[in-house]
Amino acid sequence: MGFPKKFLWGSATAAYQCEGAWNEGGKGLGEWDEFSHGNPLNLNNESGDVSCDFYHRYEEDLNLAQQEGQNSFRFSIAWDRILPDGRGRVNQAGIDFYNRLIDACLVRGLEPNVTLFHYDLPAALAHEGGWARRGIVDDFVAYAKICFEAFGDKVRLWATINEPKYYSYCTNMVGNYPPNHRCDFDRYYCVLYHEILASAKAVSLYHEMGLPGSIGIVHDSSNVDVAEGTKNPERVRTIADFFYNRLVLDTSITGTLPAGLVPFLRDEGIDSSFAKDEDAAVFEQGKIDWLGMNVYNRMYVTDYTSGETEVFHNNVGARAKTKEGIRIKDWFETAVDPTTKRNLWGREIYPQCMLETLQEIRERYGDIPVYITENGHGEYETPNEDGVVEDDDRIDMMQGYIDKMFEAMESGCKVLGYYAWSPMDLYSWVNGYEKRYGLVYVDFATQKRTPKKSYWWYKDLIEAYRKQHEMQGAES
């Protein structure tokens, strides 16, 4: 495949994390609105009520993206801004807002890459059981149809669900995202299955409607590496791959459930009654056109038989020494590689995972088009005396991952775009606002935007890429 003639360079956001305006424009109440307004598990006592106020300031943010040389912009639609009650009454003001946003992208030469669900479930549906209730599949498809009809003539890149595995992991295993279940394996697999079923139904609907674009799903990179000295390494690898990857990837790309998954769950005493025979036809008809990959880290694991199941997560940064990970009795545990750097929240910084995950996808699933829909680095940041953030660590991290992406492309991987997370500082879920990912610094008190050093680095990188590759394409 190599390097495509047109490569999408963009940045990515999510509705609840950036829009603010939580009670404006006819928007309904969301699950995160309820959680952030008083749940004691909201450790940093922050919310997305205002965030970087993208709802009112999107033109300024899109101008900065355009001036940076970006040619695409990834954002999500807030389900509760379209359907305040999750189903039924359509909020025309929400439709109008996203039409304005899409038009603002197009007039600036930014290809909209639109995600239908990015963690922010309408509260009314959450109260009914959320994604653990099978009926939500049809609720999601009805919502998707409204969006396809409203925006499908202008949006050519759609994603159904952002990180279905990580959403289910945080809501049912870690318990840091609402509805805050912890180490609930039954619910983890049930929620994940319903997300994939809903995605497949929405993909099938999109294709039936004959719209002029393509549709995919976004998975968070979780390529499995087994630590040296692991007992029964192939068993450990297989179980970890089942847990992190295969239900999303096999089902969405090949249209079939991963072989052996349901029998494995039954043998382990995990409820698999959510899997119905009639779903097989839905999965077959709902194969994606492209795969989005949010690439941050690998899953580095070893065997674990000596203790009970535990989950570790760090949402308070340097104030804690916790490293992200999990121990699952008789399955596996997260291993620690002392040679690998970590950020202040305990996550590995491991550029090699970009190459490994892309090559693994190609080897396992063939030449499916891939977009790197997120890649970035969270930091504590303080502007210097000139008001500029010199975020060299972010530049070093992202350059390392991009170099490995290029290496994967040179080896034949079909990568069509890269999106930095994120264009500007925004709400980082339970992490609040101290953990900053933006290429543009936001003073949340004044909403003033100031490009960071990484903004200018990204601008130069995009310009250099275009000169080198797009001119070569024109000559050939």
Tab-separated table of C-alpha atoms in Angstrom:
chain	number	residue	atom	x	y	z
A	1	MET	CA	0.000	0.000	0.000
A	2	GLY	CA	2.649	2.496	1.072
A	3	PHE	CA	1.690	6.168	1.180
A	4	PRO	CA	-1.701	7.253	-0.233
A	5	LYS	CA	-1.947	10.250	-2.558
A	6	LYS	CA	-4.263	11.990	-0.108
A	7	PHE	CA	-3.525	11.419	3.552
A	8	LEU	CA	-5.801	12.899	6.205
A	9	TRP	CA	-4.004	14.889	8.875
A	10	GLY	CA	-6.377	15.953	11.603
A	11	SER	CA	-7.186	16.149	15.279
A	12	ALA	CA	-9.928	14.571	17.347
A	13	THR	CA	-12.457	15.610	19.975
A	14	ALA	CA	-15.513	14.153	21.728
A	15	ALA	CA	-18.777	15.965	22.375
A	16	TYR	CA	-18.970	15.773	26.165
A	17	GLN	CA	-15.268	16.543	26.535
A	18	CYS	CA	-15.306	19.791	24.558
A	19	GLU	CA	-18.749	21.174	23.787
A	20	GLY	CA	-19.867	22.479	27.164
A	21	ALA	CA	-23.369	24.005	26.878
A	22	TRP	CA	-24.627	21.021	28.854
A	23	ASN	CA	-28.079	22.541	29.343
A	24	GLU	CA	-28.352	24.718	26.224
A	25	GLY	CA	-29.850	24.268	22.791
A	26	GLY	CA	-32.477	21.751	23.881
A	27	LYS	CA	-29.893	19.189	24.958
A	28	GLY	CA	-31.133	16.413	27.240
A	29	LEU	CA	-29.467	15.181	30.388
A	30	GLY	CA	-26.586	12.784	29.838
A	31	GLU	CA	-25.142	10.029	31.983
A	32	TRP	CA	-21.970	12.088	32.443
A	33	ASP	CA	-23.972	15.160	33.455
A	34	GLU	CA	-25.458	13.167	36.310
A	35	PHE	CA	-22.158	11.541	37.257
A	36	SER	CA	-20.140	14.747	37.300
A	37	HIS	CA	-22.715	16.658	39.333
A	38	GLY	CA	-22.019	14.991	42.646
A	39	ASN	CA	-21.003	11.345	42.349
A	40	PRO	CA	-18.227	10.735	44.927
A	41	LEU	CA	-16.378	8.640	42.327
A	42	ASN	CA	-15.825	11.852	40.355
A	43	LEU	CA	-12.424	12.093	42.043
A	44	ASN	CA	-11.337	15.490	40.714
A	45	ASN	CA	-14.766	17.135	41.189
A	46	GLU	CA	-14.760	18.480	37.644
A	47	SER	CA	-17.360	18.338	34.897
A	48	GLY	CA	-17.788	19.012	31.198
A	49	ASP	CA	-20.402	21.704	31.866
A	50	VAL	CA	-18.292	24.349	30.094
A	51	SER	CA	-14.955	22.728	29.221
A	52	CYS	CA	-13.361	24.657	26.331
A	53	ASP	CA	-16.813	25.875	25.215
A	54	PHE	CA	-16.539	24.360	21.735
A	55	TYR	CA	-20.315	24.708	21.312
A	56	HIS	CA	-19.896	28.481	21.095
A	57	ARG	CA	-16.247	28.726	19.956
A	58	TYR	CA	-15.972	25.993	17.319
A	59	GLU	CA	-15.154	28.438	14.528
A	60	GLU	CA	-12.089	29.698	16.402
A	61	ASP	CA	-10.925	26.130	17.002
A	62	LEU	CA	-11.528	25.119	13.393
A	63	ASN	CA	-9.623	28.196	12.202
A	64	LEU	CA	-6.626	27.083	14.248
A	65	ALA	CA	-6.869	23.572	12.806
A	66	GLN	CA	-7.058	24.928	9.270
A	67	GLN	CA	-4.105	27.279	9.828
A	68	GLU	CA	-2.125	24.315	11.131
A	69	GLY	CA	-2.552	22.600	7.764
A	70	GLN	CA	-5.060	19.973	8.911
A	71	ASN	CA	-7.446	18.647	6.266
A	72	SER	CA	-9.792	16.674	8.513
A	73	PHE	CA	-11.513	17.127	11.868
A	74	ARG	CA	-12.889	14.325	14.011
A	75	PHE	CA	-15.740	14.957	16.423
A	76	SER	CA	-18.638	13.077	17.967
A	77	ILE	CA	-22.327	13.846	18.056
A	78	ALA	CA	-23.964	14.031	21.480
A	79	TRP	CA	-26.826	11.526	21.377
A	80	ASP	CA	-28.725	13.574	23.986
A	81	ARG	CA	-28.363	16.730	21.887
A	82	ILE	CA	-30.218	15.004	19.026
A	83	LEU	CA	-32.649	12.968	21.149
A	84	PRO	CA	-32.979	14.568	24.596
A	85	ASP	CA	-34.717	11.467	25.961
A	86	GLY	CA	-32.562	8.984	24.055
A	87	ARG	CA	-35.437	8.127	21.719
A	88	GLY	CA	-38.602	9.724	20.412
A	89	ARG	CA	-38.650	13.515	20.120
A	90	VAL	CA	-35.936	14.969	17.856
A	91	ASN	CA	-34.315	18.227	18.966
A	92	GLN	CA	-34.101	20.417	15.865
A	93	ALA	CA	-31.709	22.809	17.598
A	94	GLY	CA	-29.251	19.920	17.950
A	95	ILE	CA	-29.582	19.041	14.266
A	96	ASP	CA	-28.992	22.691	13.400
A	97	PHE	CA	-25.871	22.912	15.565
A	98	TYR	CA	-24.199	19.926	13.943
A	99	ASN	CA	-25.146	21.138	10.482
A	100	ARG	CA	-23.428	24.433	11.266
A	101	LEU	CA	-20.390	22.581	12.594
A	102	ILE	CA	-20.180	20.299	9.548
A	103	ASP	CA	-20.545	23.261	7.171
A	104	ALA	CA	-17.847	25.138	9.089
A	105	CYS	CA	-15.520	22.163	8.628
A	106	LEU	CA	-16.232	21.848	4.910
A	107	VAL	CA	-15.744	25.521	4.101
A	108	ARG	CA	-12.283	25.276	5.709
A	109	GLY	CA	-11.282	22.156	3.788
A	110	LEU	CA	-11.605	19.938	6.873
A	111	GLU	CA	-13.129	16.532	6.074
A	112	PRO	CA	-15.603	15.767	8.900
A	113	ASN	CA	-14.956	12.405	10.558
A	114	VAL	CA	-18.040	11.880	12.718
A	115	THR	CA	-18.526	9.415	15.573
A	116	LEU	CA	-22.044	8.566	16.707
A	117	PHE	CA	-21.267	7.437	20.268
A	118	HIS	CA	-18.285	8.474	22.383
A	119	TYR	CA	-19.115	7.397	25.964
A	120	ASP	CA	-21.967	9.917	26.501
A	121	LEU	CA	-25.168	7.896	26.898
A	122	PRO	CA	-28.432	9.806	27.416
A	123	ALA	CA	-29.397	9.561	31.075
A	124	ALA	CA	-32.905	8.345	30.254
A	125	LEU	CA	-31.454	5.246	28.578
A	126	ALA	CA	-28.878	4.773	31.333
A	127	HIS	CA	-31.703	4.581	33.865
A	128	GLU	CA	-33.172	1.669	31.907
A	129	GLY	CA	-29.941	-0.332	32.092
A	130	GLY	CA	-27.876	1.334	29.403
A	131	TRP	CA	-25.839	-0.887	27.131
A	132	ALA	CA	-26.567	-3.945	29.275
A	133	ARG	CA	-30.156	-3.877	27.964
A	134	ARG	CA	-30.584	-5.543	24.555
A	135	GLY	CA	-33.209	-3.011	23.498
A	136	ILE	CA	-30.555	-0.298	23.354
A	137	VAL	CA	-29.365	-1.831	20.085
A	138	ASP	CA	-32.505	-0.649	18.324
A	139	ASP	CA	-32.393	2.675	20.170
A	140	PHE	CA	-28.906	3.264	18.806
A	141	VAL	CA	-29.868	2.315	15.257
A	142	ALA	CA	-32.870	4.681	15.356
A	143	TYR	CA	-30.553	7.470	16.537
A	144	ALA	CA	-28.021	6.612	13.827
A	145	LYS	CA	-30.727	6.780	11.144
A	146	ILE	CA	-31.674	10.306	12.220
A	147	CYS	CA	-28.020	11.359	11.934
A	148	PHE	CA	-27.542	9.652	8.566
A	149	GLU	CA	-30.643	11.385	7.202
A	150	ALA	CA	-29.669	14.777	8.614
A	151	PHE	CA	-25.953	14.811	7.770
A	152	GLY	CA	-25.268	11.897	5.416
A	153	ASP	CA	-25.169	14.024	2.269
A	154	LYS	CA	-22.229	16.031	3.678
A	155	VAL	CA	-20.375	13.629	5.978
A	156	ARG	CA	-18.346	11.003	4.108
A	157	LEU	CA	-16.525	9.431	7.087
A	158	TRP	CA	-18.610	7.898	9.858
A	159	ALA	CA	-17.690	5.858	12.920
A	160	THR	CA	-20.364	4.041	14.889
A	161	ILE	CA	-18.837	3.743	18.365
A	162	ASN	CA	-15.611	4.995	19.884
A	163	GLU	CA	-13.660	2.383	21.845
A	164	PRO	CA	-16.467	-0.059	22.702
A	165	LYS	CA	-14.018	-2.220	24.638
A	166	TYR	CA	-12.563	0.619	26.705
A	167	TYR	CA	-16.026	2.019	27.402
A	168	SER	CA	-17.151	-1.364	28.731
A	169	TYR	CA	-13.869	-1.795	30.596
A	170	CYS	CA	-14.161	1.522	32.446
A	171	THR	CA	-17.878	1.175	33.162
A	172	ASN	CA	-17.824	-2.472	34.260
A	173	MET	CA	-14.292	-3.476	35.281
A	174	VAL	CA	-12.506	-0.364	36.600
A	175	GLY	CA	-15.757	1.258	37.694
A	176	ASN	CA	-14.464	4.805	37.239
A	177	TYR	CA	-17.002	5.669	34.502
A	178	PRO	CA	-20.759	5.656	35.082
A	179	PRO	CA	-22.623	3.466	35.938
A	180	ASN	CA	-19.542	2.413	37.970
A	181	HIS	CA	-19.721	-1.367	38.095
A	182	ARG	CA	-16.477	-3.013	39.244
A	183	CYS	CA	-14.995	-6.350	38.185
A	184	ASP	CA	-18.350	-7.365	36.690
A	185	PHE	CA	-17.380	-9.855	33.960
A	186	ASP	CA	-20.967	-10.691	33.041
A	187	ARG	CA	-21.778	-7.072	32.391
A	188	TYR	CA	-18.436	-6.355	30.694
A	189	TYR	CA	-19.070	-8.907	27.962
A	190	CYS	CA	-22.792	-8.155	27.716
A	191	VAL	CA	-22.246	-4.411	27.217
A	192	LEU	CA	-19.423	-4.980	24.751
A	193	TYR	CA	-21.499	-7.469	22.756
A	194	HIS	CA	-24.460	-5.101	22.532
A	195	GLU	CA	-22.182	-2.292	21.373
A	196	ILE	CA	-20.802	-4.471	18.576
A	197	LEU	CA	-24.272	-5.680	17.614
A	198	ALA	CA	-25.554	-2.085	17.517
A	199	SER	CA	-22.563	-1.043	15.448
A	200	ALA	CA	-23.171	-3.838	12.935
A	201	LYS	CA	-26.857	-2.917	12.599
A	202	ALA	CA	-25.965	0.741	12.050
A	203	VAL	CA	-23.326	-0.161	9.445
A	204	SER	CA	-25.844	-2.331	7.627
A	205	LEU	CA	-28.405	0.487	7.691
A	206	TYR	CA	-25.858	2.974	6.344
A	207	HIS	CA	-25.073	0.694	3.426
A	208	GLU	CA	-28.776	0.088	2.734
A	209	MET	CA	-29.355	3.849	2.571
A	210	GLY	CA	-26.771	4.126	-0.227
A	211	LEU	CA	-25.105	7.193	1.205
A	212	PRO	CA	-21.953	8.552	-0.493
A	213	GLY	CA	-19.370	7.685	2.130
A	214	SER	CA	-17.941	4.950	4.308
A	215	ILE	CA	-18.417	3.786	7.867
A	216	GLY	CA	-16.229	2.103	10.470
A	217	ILE	CA	-15.723	1.552	14.160
A	218	VAL	CA	-12.975	2.875	16.470
A	219	HIS	CA	-10.980	0.462	18.625
A	220	ASP	CA	-8.354	1.330	21.188
A	221	SER	CA	-5.095	-0.393	20.348
A	222	SER	CA	-4.501	-3.319	22.661
A	223	ASN	CA	-1.992	-5.518	20.888
A	224	VAL	CA	-0.873	-8.185	23.332
A	225	ASP	CA	2.777	-8.734	24.240
A	226	VAL	CA	3.608	-11.623	26.585
A	227	ALA	CA	6.419	-11.043	29.054
A	228	GLU	CA	9.476	-13.259	28.977
A	229	GLY	CA	9.248	-16.111	31.469
A	230	THR	CA	5.444	-16.360	31.301
A	231	LYS	CA	4.060	-19.830	31.989
A	232	ASN	CA	1.835	-21.145	29.178
A	233	PRO	CA	2.457	-18.015	27.066
A	234	GLU	CA	0.127	-18.984	24.208
A	235	ARG	CA	-2.768	-19.550	26.591
A	236	VAL	CA	-2.099	-16.204	28.252
A	237	ARG	CA	-1.905	-14.458	24.872
A	238	THR	CA	-5.138	-16.046	23.639
A	239	ILE	CA	-7.129	-15.154	26.759
A	240	ALA	CA	-5.816	-11.578	26.827
A	241	ASP	CA	-6.602	-11.186	23.127
A	242	PHE	CA	-10.141	-12.451	23.746
A	243	PHE	CA	-10.514	-9.977	26.598
A	244	TYR	CA	-9.126	-6.916	24.836
A	245	ASN	CA	-9.533	-7.286	21.086
A	246	ARG	CA	-11.200	-10.156	19.320
A	247	LEU	CA	-14.883	-9.454	20.022
A	248	VAL	CA	-14.495	-5.982	18.508
A	249	LEU	CA	-12.126	-6.748	15.643
A	250	ASP	CA	-13.174	-10.190	14.433
A	251	THR	CA	-16.864	-9.389	14.532
A	252	SER	CA	-16.656	-5.919	12.968
A	253	ILE	CA	-14.175	-6.821	10.225
A	254	THR	CA	-14.982	-10.431	9.296
A	255	GLY	CA	-18.657	-10.437	10.281
A	256	THR	CA	-18.308	-13.424	12.607
A	257	LEU	CA	-17.813	-13.838	16.332
A	258	PRO	CA	-14.305	-14.979	17.260
A	259	ALA	CA	-14.172	-18.752	17.216
A	260	GLY	CA	-14.165	-20.233	20.686
A	261	LEU	CA	-15.158	-17.087	22.572
A	262	VAL	CA	-18.652	-18.104	23.688
A	263	PRO	CA	-17.577	-21.645	24.751
A	264	PHE	CA	-14.679	-20.072	26.655
A	265	LEU	CA	-17.029	-17.727	28.511
A	266	ARG	CA	-19.336	-20.607	29.400
A	267	ASP	CA	-16.421	-22.689	30.672
A	268	GLU	CA	-15.352	-19.750	32.849
A	269	GLY	CA	-18.827	-19.347	34.343
A	270	ILE	CA	-19.512	-16.043	32.561
A	271	ASP	CA	-23.070	-15.438	31.368
A	272	SER	CA	-23.160	-15.543	27.550
A	273	SER	CA	-26.938	-15.558	27.118
A	274	PHE	CA	-26.662	-12.188	25.364
A	275	ALA	CA	-25.349	-13.996	22.258
A	276	LYS	CA	-28.317	-15.033	20.088
A	277	ASP	CA	-28.205	-17.282	17.023
A	278	GLU	CA	-30.085	-14.709	14.948
A	279	ASP	CA	-27.292	-12.180	15.483
A	280	ALA	CA	-25.008	-14.043	13.091
A	281	ALA	CA	-26.815	-12.578	10.062
A	282	VAL	CA	-26.569	-9.069	11.543
A	283	PHE	CA	-22.811	-9.360	11.985
A	284	GLU	CA	-22.377	-10.698	8.451
A	285	GLN	CA	-24.348	-7.795	6.981
A	286	GLY	CA	-22.679	-5.188	9.178
A	287	LYS	CA	-19.016	-5.481	8.239
A	288	ILE	CA	-17.172	-2.175	8.454
A	289	ASP	CA	-15.545	-0.299	5.569
A	290	TRP	CA	-12.611	0.932	7.640
A	291	LEU	CA	-11.108	0.582	11.096
A	292	GLY	CA	-10.199	3.434	13.411
A	293	MET	CA	-7.372	2.777	15.841
A	294	ASN	CA	-6.703	4.884	18.925
A	295	VAL	CA	-3.076	4.025	19.566
A	296	TYR	CA	-1.495	4.730	22.939
A	297	ASN	CA	-0.051	1.562	24.437
A	298	ARG	CA	0.205	-2.222	24.244
A	299	MET	CA	-1.113	-4.806	26.678
A	300	TYR	CA	2.010	-6.332	28.256
A	301	VAL	CA	0.924	-9.389	30.255
A	302	THR	CA	2.060	-12.491	32.076
A	303	ASP	CA	0.398	-15.428	33.863
A	304	TYR	CA	-1.465	-14.903	37.147
A	305	THR	CA	-2.633	-17.725	39.389
A	306	SER	CA	-1.647	-16.767	42.928
A	307	GLY	CA	-4.268	-14.208	43.949
A	308	GLU	CA	-7.667	-12.664	43.364
A	309	THR	CA	-8.885	-10.423	40.549
A	310	GLU	CA	-7.933	-6.741	40.921
A	311	VAL	CA	-8.052	-3.660	38.692
A	312	PHE	CA	-5.661	-0.719	38.933
A	313	HIS	CA	-6.277	2.700	37.422
A	314	ASN	CA	-4.915	6.169	38.052
A	315	ASN	CA	-7.160	9.189	37.552
A	316	VAL	CA	-5.252	11.532	39.856
A	317	GLY	CA	-1.874	11.581	38.114
A	318	ALA	CA	1.384	12.190	39.969
A	319	ARG	CA	-0.440	12.256	43.324
A	320	ALA	CA	-0.645	8.451	43.047
A	321	LYS	CA	1.915	5.863	42.056
A	322	THR	CA	-0.590	3.456	40.522
A	323	LYS	CA	0.224	1.925	37.154
A	324	GLU	CA	-2.653	1.039	34.834
A	325	GLY	CA	-3.376	-2.664	34.786
A	326	ILE	CA	-5.397	-5.652	35.848
A	327	ARG	CA	-4.973	-9.038	37.496
A	328	ILE	CA	-7.526	-11.692	36.537
A	329	LYS	CA	-7.312	-14.867	38.545
A	330	ASP	CA	-6.204	-17.870	36.437
A	331	TRP	CA	-6.110	-15.718	33.272
A	332	PHE	CA	-3.322	-13.108	33.209
A	333	GLU	CA	-1.992	-9.970	34.843
A	334	THR	CA	-0.449	-6.787	33.518
A	335	ALA	CA	3.336	-7.027	33.552
A	336	VAL	CA	5.755	-4.153	34.124
A	337	ASP	CA	8.599	-3.567	31.698
A	338	PRO	CA	11.229	-1.561	33.622
A	339	THR	CA	12.846	-0.431	30.359
A	340	THR	CA	9.707	1.347	29.106
A	341	LYS	CA	8.859	4.948	29.969
A	342	ARG	CA	5.496	5.841	31.488
A	343	ASN	CA	3.532	9.037	31.729
A	344	LEU	CA	2.512	10.573	35.045
A	345	TRP	CA	-0.707	8.551	35.043
A	346	GLY	CA	1.170	5.252	34.776
A	347	ARG	CA	0.512	4.454	31.104
A	348	GLU	CA	3.348	3.081	28.986
A	349	ILE	CA	4.930	5.272	26.326
A	350	TYR	CA	5.808	2.613	23.788
A	351	PRO	CA	5.978	3.773	20.142
A	352	GLN	CA	6.701	0.233	18.930
A	353	CYS	CA	3.068	-0.635	19.644
A	354	MET	CA	2.029	1.531	16.673
A	355	LEU	CA	4.022	-0.659	14.297
A	356	GLU	CA	3.048	-3.907	15.993
A	357	THR	CA	-0.680	-3.239	16.083
A	358	LEU	CA	-0.850	-2.099	12.457
A	359	GLN	CA	1.134	-5.062	11.218
A	360	GLU	CA	-0.946	-7.453	13.337
A	361	ILE	CA	-4.171	-6.076	11.843
A	362	ARG	CA	-2.831	-6.542	8.318
A	363	GLU	CA	-1.605	-10.061	9.019
A	364	ARG	CA	-4.874	-11.100	10.663
A	365	TYR	CA	-7.472	-9.215	8.619
A	366	GLY	CA	-5.840	-8.264	5.318
A	367	ASP	CA	-5.732	-4.808	3.774
A	368	ILE	CA	-8.619	-3.137	5.574
A	369	PRO	CA	-8.180	0.663	5.484
A	370	VAL	CA	-7.082	2.057	8.852
A	371	TYR	CA	-7.194	5.562	10.297
A	372	ILE	CA	-5.204	6.398	13.417
A	373	THR	CA	-8.176	8.137	15.000
A	374	GLU	CA	-6.344	9.123	18.193
A	375	ASN	CA	-2.771	9.463	19.344
A	376	GLY	CA	-1.484	11.925	21.902
A	377	HIS	CA	0.141	12.591	25.250
A	378	GLY	CA	-1.283	13.875	28.529
A	379	GLU	CA	0.796	16.255	30.637
A	380	TYR	CA	0.650	18.813	33.419
A	381	GLU	CA	1.416	22.152	31.773
A	382	THR	CA	2.257	25.714	32.712
A	383	PRO	CA	2.918	28.422	30.102
A	384	ASN	CA	6.319	30.127	30.213
A	385	GLU	CA	6.817	33.856	30.738
A	386	ASP	CA	5.798	34.471	27.118
A	387	GLY	CA	2.560	32.569	27.632
A	388	VAL	CA	3.639	29.554	25.558
A	389	VAL	CA	3.694	25.907	26.589
A	390	GLU	CA	6.943	24.229	25.530
A	391	ASP	CA	5.646	20.650	25.438
A	392	ASP	CA	8.744	18.852	24.201
A	393	ASP	CA	7.686	15.572	25.821
A	394	ARG	CA	4.494	15.563	23.750
A	395	ILE	CA	6.435	16.264	20.564
A	396	ASP	CA	8.935	13.492	21.298
A	397	MET	CA	6.196	10.996	22.107
A	398	MET	CA	4.007	11.757	19.087
A	399	GLN	CA	6.961	11.905	16.683
A	400	GLY	CA	8.030	8.462	17.855
A	401	TYR	CA	4.565	7.012	17.207
A	402	ILE	CA	4.255	8.748	13.833
A	403	ASP	CA	7.666	7.407	12.778
A	404	LYS	CA	6.437	3.894	13.577
A	405	MET	CA	3.229	4.586	11.639
A	406	PHE	CA	5.337	5.537	8.627
A	407	GLU	CA	7.342	2.347	9.064
A	408	ALA	CA	4.123	0.338	9.044
A	409	MET	CA	2.974	2.114	5.884
A	410	GLU	CA	6.287	1.374	4.204
A	411	SER	CA	5.766	-2.306	5.034
A	412	GLY	CA	2.380	-2.283	3.278
A	413	CYS	CA	-0.143	-1.328	5.971
A	414	LYS	CA	-3.069	0.638	4.533
A	415	VAL	CA	-3.119	3.698	6.782
A	416	LEU	CA	-5.132	6.597	5.376
A	417	GLY	CA	-5.001	9.202	8.124
A	418	TYR	CA	-3.739	10.328	11.526
A	419	TYR	CA	-5.618	12.365	14.157
A	420	ALA	CA	-3.880	14.006	17.082
A	421	TRP	CA	-5.704	13.884	20.400
A	422	SER	CA	-6.538	16.671	20.818
A	423	PRO	CA	-6.693	19.987	18.926
A	424	MET	CA	-7.078	22.009	22.133
A	425	ASP	CA	-7.146	21.291	25.858
A	426	LEU	CA	-10.445	19.842	27.017
A	427	TYR	CA	-12.121	17.831	29.768
A	428	SER	CA	-10.303	14.521	30.288
A	429	TRP	CA	-13.140	12.502	31.824
A	430	VAL	CA	-12.458	11.570	35.476
A	431	ASN	CA	-8.995	13.141	35.150
A	432	GLY	CA	-10.637	16.564	34.959
A	433	TYR	CA	-8.582	19.444	33.533
A	434	GLU	CA	-5.084	19.011	34.959
A	435	LYS	CA	-4.349	16.309	32.395
A	436	ARG	CA	-3.917	18.251	29.162
A	437	TYR	CA	-3.661	16.747	25.683
A	438	GLY	CA	-4.168	19.753	23.421
A	439	LEU	CA	-1.954	21.169	20.725
A	440	VAL	CA	-3.482	24.499	21.748
A	441	TYR	CA	-3.429	25.688	25.371
A	442	VAL	CA	-6.791	26.763	26.781
A	443	ASP	CA	-7.004	29.106	29.752
A	444	PHE	CA	-10.280	27.738	31.089
A	445	ALA	CA	-10.936	30.905	33.120
A	446	THR	CA	-10.862	33.170	30.069
A	447	GLN	CA	-11.188	30.620	27.214
A	448	LYS	CA	-8.155	32.201	25.553
A	449	ARG	CA	-6.444	29.879	23.055
A	450	THR	CA	-2.646	29.860	22.673
A	451	PRO	CA	-0.852	27.435	20.341
A	452	LYS	CA	1.732	25.279	22.110
A	453	LYS	CA	5.128	24.378	20.732
A	454	SER	CA	3.551	21.091	19.537
A	455	TYR	CA	1.076	23.039	17.398
A	456	TRP	CA	3.894	24.472	15.312
A	457	TRP	CA	5.676	21.100	15.233
A	458	TYR	CA	2.523	19.437	13.887
A	459	LYS	CA	2.094	22.200	11.304
A	460	ASP	CA	5.681	21.693	10.072
A	461	LEU	CA	5.269	17.900	10.029
A	462	ILE	CA	2.103	18.097	7.912
A	463	GLU	CA	3.705	20.527	5.481
A	464	ALA	CA	6.835	18.388	5.134
A	465	TYR	CA	4.767	15.235	4.563
A	466	ARG	CA	2.695	16.865	1.847
A	467	LYS	CA	5.708	18.185	0.036
A	468	GLN	CA	7.442	14.823	0.115
A	469	HIS	CA	4.564	12.439	-0.595
A	470	GLU	CA	1.734	14.244	-2.327
A	471	MET	CA	4.077	15.802	-4.891
A	472	GLN	CA	5.589	12.352	-5.513
A	473	GLY	CA	2.099	11.042	-6.085
A	474	ALA	CA	1.340	13.795	-8.583
A	475	GLU	CA	4.551	13.052	-10.489
A	476	SER	CA	3.743	9.340	-10.714
